[in-house]
Tab-separated table of C-alpha atoms in Angstrom:
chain	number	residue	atom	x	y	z
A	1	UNK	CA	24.582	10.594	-23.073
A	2	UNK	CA	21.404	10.356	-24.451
A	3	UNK	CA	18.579	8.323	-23.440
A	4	UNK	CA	17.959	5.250	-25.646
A	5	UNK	CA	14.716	3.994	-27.288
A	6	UNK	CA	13.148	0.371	-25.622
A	7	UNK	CA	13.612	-1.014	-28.487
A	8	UNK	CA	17.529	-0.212	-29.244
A	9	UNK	CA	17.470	-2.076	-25.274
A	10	UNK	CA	15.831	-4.772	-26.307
A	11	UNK	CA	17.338	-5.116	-29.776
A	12	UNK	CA	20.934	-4.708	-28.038
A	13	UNK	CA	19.991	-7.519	-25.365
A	14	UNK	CA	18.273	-9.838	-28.418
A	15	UNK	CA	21.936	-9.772	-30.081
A	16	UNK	CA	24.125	-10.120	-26.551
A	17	UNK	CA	21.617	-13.266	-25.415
A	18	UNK	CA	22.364	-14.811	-28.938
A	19	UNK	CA	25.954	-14.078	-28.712
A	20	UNK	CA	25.737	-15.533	-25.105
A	21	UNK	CA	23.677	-19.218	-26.640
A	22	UNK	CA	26.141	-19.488	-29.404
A	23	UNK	CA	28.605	-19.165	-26.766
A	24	UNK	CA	27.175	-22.082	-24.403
A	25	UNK	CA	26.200	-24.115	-27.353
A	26	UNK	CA	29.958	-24.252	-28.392
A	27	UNK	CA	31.500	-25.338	-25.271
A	28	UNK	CA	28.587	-27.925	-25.175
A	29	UNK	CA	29.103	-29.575	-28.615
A	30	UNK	CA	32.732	-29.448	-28.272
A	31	UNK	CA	32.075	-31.409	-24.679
A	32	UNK	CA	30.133	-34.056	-26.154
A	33	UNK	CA	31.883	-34.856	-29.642
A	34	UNK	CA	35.127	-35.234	-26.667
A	35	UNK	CA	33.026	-37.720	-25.341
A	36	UNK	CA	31.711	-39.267	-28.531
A	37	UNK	CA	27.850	-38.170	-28.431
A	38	UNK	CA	27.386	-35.094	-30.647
A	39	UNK	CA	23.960	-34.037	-28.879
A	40	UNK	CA	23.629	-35.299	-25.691
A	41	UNK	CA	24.124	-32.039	-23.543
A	42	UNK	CA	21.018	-30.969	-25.079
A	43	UNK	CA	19.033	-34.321	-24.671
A	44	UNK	CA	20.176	-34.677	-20.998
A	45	UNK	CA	19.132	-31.107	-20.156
A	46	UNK	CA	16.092	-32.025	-21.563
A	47	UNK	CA	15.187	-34.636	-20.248
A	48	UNK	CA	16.682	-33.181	-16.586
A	49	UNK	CA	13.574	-30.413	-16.594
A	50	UNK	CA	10.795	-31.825	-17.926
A	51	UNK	CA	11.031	-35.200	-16.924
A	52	UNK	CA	14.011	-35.166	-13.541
A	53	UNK	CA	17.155	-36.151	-12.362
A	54	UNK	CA	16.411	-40.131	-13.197
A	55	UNK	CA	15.561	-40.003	-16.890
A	56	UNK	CA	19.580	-38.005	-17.352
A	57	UNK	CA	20.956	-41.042	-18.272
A	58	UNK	CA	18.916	-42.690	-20.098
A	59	UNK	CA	18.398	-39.615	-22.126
A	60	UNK	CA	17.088	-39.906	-25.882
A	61	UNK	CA	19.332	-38.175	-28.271
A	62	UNK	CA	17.316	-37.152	-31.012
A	63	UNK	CA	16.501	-33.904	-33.400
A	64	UNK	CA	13.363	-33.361	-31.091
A	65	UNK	CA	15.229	-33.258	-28.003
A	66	UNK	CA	18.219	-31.252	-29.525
A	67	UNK	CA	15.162	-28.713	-31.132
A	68	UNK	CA	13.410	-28.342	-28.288
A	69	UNK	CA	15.988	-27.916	-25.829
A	70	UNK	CA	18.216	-25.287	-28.356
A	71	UNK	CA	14.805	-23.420	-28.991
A	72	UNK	CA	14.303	-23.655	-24.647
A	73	UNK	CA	17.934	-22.607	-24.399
A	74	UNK	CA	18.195	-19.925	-26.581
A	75	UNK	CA	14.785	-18.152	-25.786
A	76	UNK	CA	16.305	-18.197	-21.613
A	77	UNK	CA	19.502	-16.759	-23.024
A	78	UNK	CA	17.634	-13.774	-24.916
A	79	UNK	CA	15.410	-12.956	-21.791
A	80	UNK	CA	18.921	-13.030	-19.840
A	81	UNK	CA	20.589	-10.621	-22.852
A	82	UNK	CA	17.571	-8.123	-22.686
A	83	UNK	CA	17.785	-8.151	-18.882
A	84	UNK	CA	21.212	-7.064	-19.062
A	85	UNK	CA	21.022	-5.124	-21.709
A	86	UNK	CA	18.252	-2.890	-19.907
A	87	UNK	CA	20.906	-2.940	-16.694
A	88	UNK	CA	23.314	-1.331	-18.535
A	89	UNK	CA	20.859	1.137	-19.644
A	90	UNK	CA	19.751	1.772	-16.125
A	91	UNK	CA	23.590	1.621	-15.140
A	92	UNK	CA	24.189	4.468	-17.731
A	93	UNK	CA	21.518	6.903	-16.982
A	94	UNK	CA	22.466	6.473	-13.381
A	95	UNK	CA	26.207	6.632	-13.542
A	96	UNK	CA	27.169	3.846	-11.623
A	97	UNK	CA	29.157	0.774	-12.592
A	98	UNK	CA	27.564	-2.204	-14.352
A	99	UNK	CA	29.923	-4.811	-13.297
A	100	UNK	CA	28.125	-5.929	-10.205
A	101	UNK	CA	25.698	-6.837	-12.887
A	102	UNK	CA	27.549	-8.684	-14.922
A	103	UNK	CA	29.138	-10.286	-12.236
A	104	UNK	CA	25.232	-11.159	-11.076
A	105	UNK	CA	24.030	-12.075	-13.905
A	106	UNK	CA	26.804	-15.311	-13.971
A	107	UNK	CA	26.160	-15.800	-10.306
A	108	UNK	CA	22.683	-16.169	-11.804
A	109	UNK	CA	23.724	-19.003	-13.960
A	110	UNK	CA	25.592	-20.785	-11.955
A	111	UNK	CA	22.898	-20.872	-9.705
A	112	UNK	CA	20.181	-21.962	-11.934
A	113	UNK	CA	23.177	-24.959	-12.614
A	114	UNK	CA	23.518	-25.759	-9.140
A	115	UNK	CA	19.395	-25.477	-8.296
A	116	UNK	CA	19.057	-28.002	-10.775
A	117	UNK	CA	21.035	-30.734	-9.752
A	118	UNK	CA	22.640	-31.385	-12.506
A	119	UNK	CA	26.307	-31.389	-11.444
A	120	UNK	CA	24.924	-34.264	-8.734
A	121	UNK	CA	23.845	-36.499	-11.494
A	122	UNK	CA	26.178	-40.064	-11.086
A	123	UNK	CA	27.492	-40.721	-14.906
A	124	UNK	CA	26.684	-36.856	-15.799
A	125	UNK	CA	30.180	-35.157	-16.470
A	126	UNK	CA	28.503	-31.341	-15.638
A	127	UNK	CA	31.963	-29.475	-15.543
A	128	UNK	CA	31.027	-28.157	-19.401
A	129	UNK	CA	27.629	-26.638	-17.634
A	130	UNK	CA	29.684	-24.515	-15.787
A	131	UNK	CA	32.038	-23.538	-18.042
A	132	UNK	CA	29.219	-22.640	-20.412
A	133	UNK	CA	27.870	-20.632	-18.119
A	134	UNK	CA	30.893	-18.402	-17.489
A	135	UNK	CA	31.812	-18.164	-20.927
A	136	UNK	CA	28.429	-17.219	-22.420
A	137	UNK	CA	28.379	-15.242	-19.480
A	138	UNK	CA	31.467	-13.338	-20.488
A	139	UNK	CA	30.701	-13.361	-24.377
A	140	UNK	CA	27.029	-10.890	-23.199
A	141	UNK	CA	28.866	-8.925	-21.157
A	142	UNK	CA	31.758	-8.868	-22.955
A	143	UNK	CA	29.327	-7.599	-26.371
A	144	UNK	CA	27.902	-5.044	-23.730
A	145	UNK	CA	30.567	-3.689	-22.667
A	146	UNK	CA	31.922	-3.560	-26.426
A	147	UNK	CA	28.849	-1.286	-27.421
A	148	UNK	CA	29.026	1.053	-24.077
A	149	UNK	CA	32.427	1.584	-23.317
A	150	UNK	CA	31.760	4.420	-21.421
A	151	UNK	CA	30.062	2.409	-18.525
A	152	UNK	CA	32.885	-0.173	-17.700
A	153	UNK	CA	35.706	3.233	-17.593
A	154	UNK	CA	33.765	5.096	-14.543
């Protein structure tokens, strides 16, 4: 196997952290058209980091918020594609398995759901959070593994 260029990493993990958004932003819009408010996963998230737990339910659903928090959302997912793009990499030069990274890389999520609070939240249904999560979880590693084969058969 040969040894491949940063930026076919970084390129790789640019498409799997996209792939992993889309992912997330699916399960959330299908979540809150359920529940009647196209949008407010985004707004609520929003306003859960920059401004705490308290201003979740009273949570302005607007383009801004959606923008910003996508644009917020999106950017963490592509850091989180490139890491684990580059852990495959490392995982292929060294031989070893890359499923303990996978399998860290959602533990990783879930955490960053739980730090949060946001599952605490009275009036905040958070079961799509986690769902997200897993699934765009699955969907990066799941593109990974498409495009290196040869790492998930050792």
């Amino acid at each position: 196997m040969e040894k491949r260029s940063k930026s076919d990493v970084i390129g790789e993990g640019v498409i799997a952290g996209l792939i992993g958004a889309a992912a997330v932003m699916v399960v959330y819009y299908v979540a809150d058209v359920r529940l009647a408010e196209p949008f407010s996963t985004p707004a609520a998230l929003q306003a859960l980091l920059f401004e705490g737990p308290e201003a979740v339910r009273n949570a302005t659903i607007g383009i801004p918020e959606t923008v910003g928090f996508t644009a917020l959302h999106v950017a963490a997912w592509v850091a989180a594609g490139c890491i684990a793009s580059l852990l495959v990499s490392a995982a292929e030069a060294s031989r070893s398995s890359w499923a303990v990274v996978m399998v860290g890389l959602a533990a990783a999520f879930c955490a960053f759901i739980w730090a949060t609070g946001a599952w605490r939240i009275d009036g905040f249904d958070s079961n799509h959070l986690w769902v997200g999560a897993l699934l765009g979880s699955g969907a990066m590693a799941g593109y990974l593994a498409w495009k290196h084969p040869e790492v998930i058969t050792r």
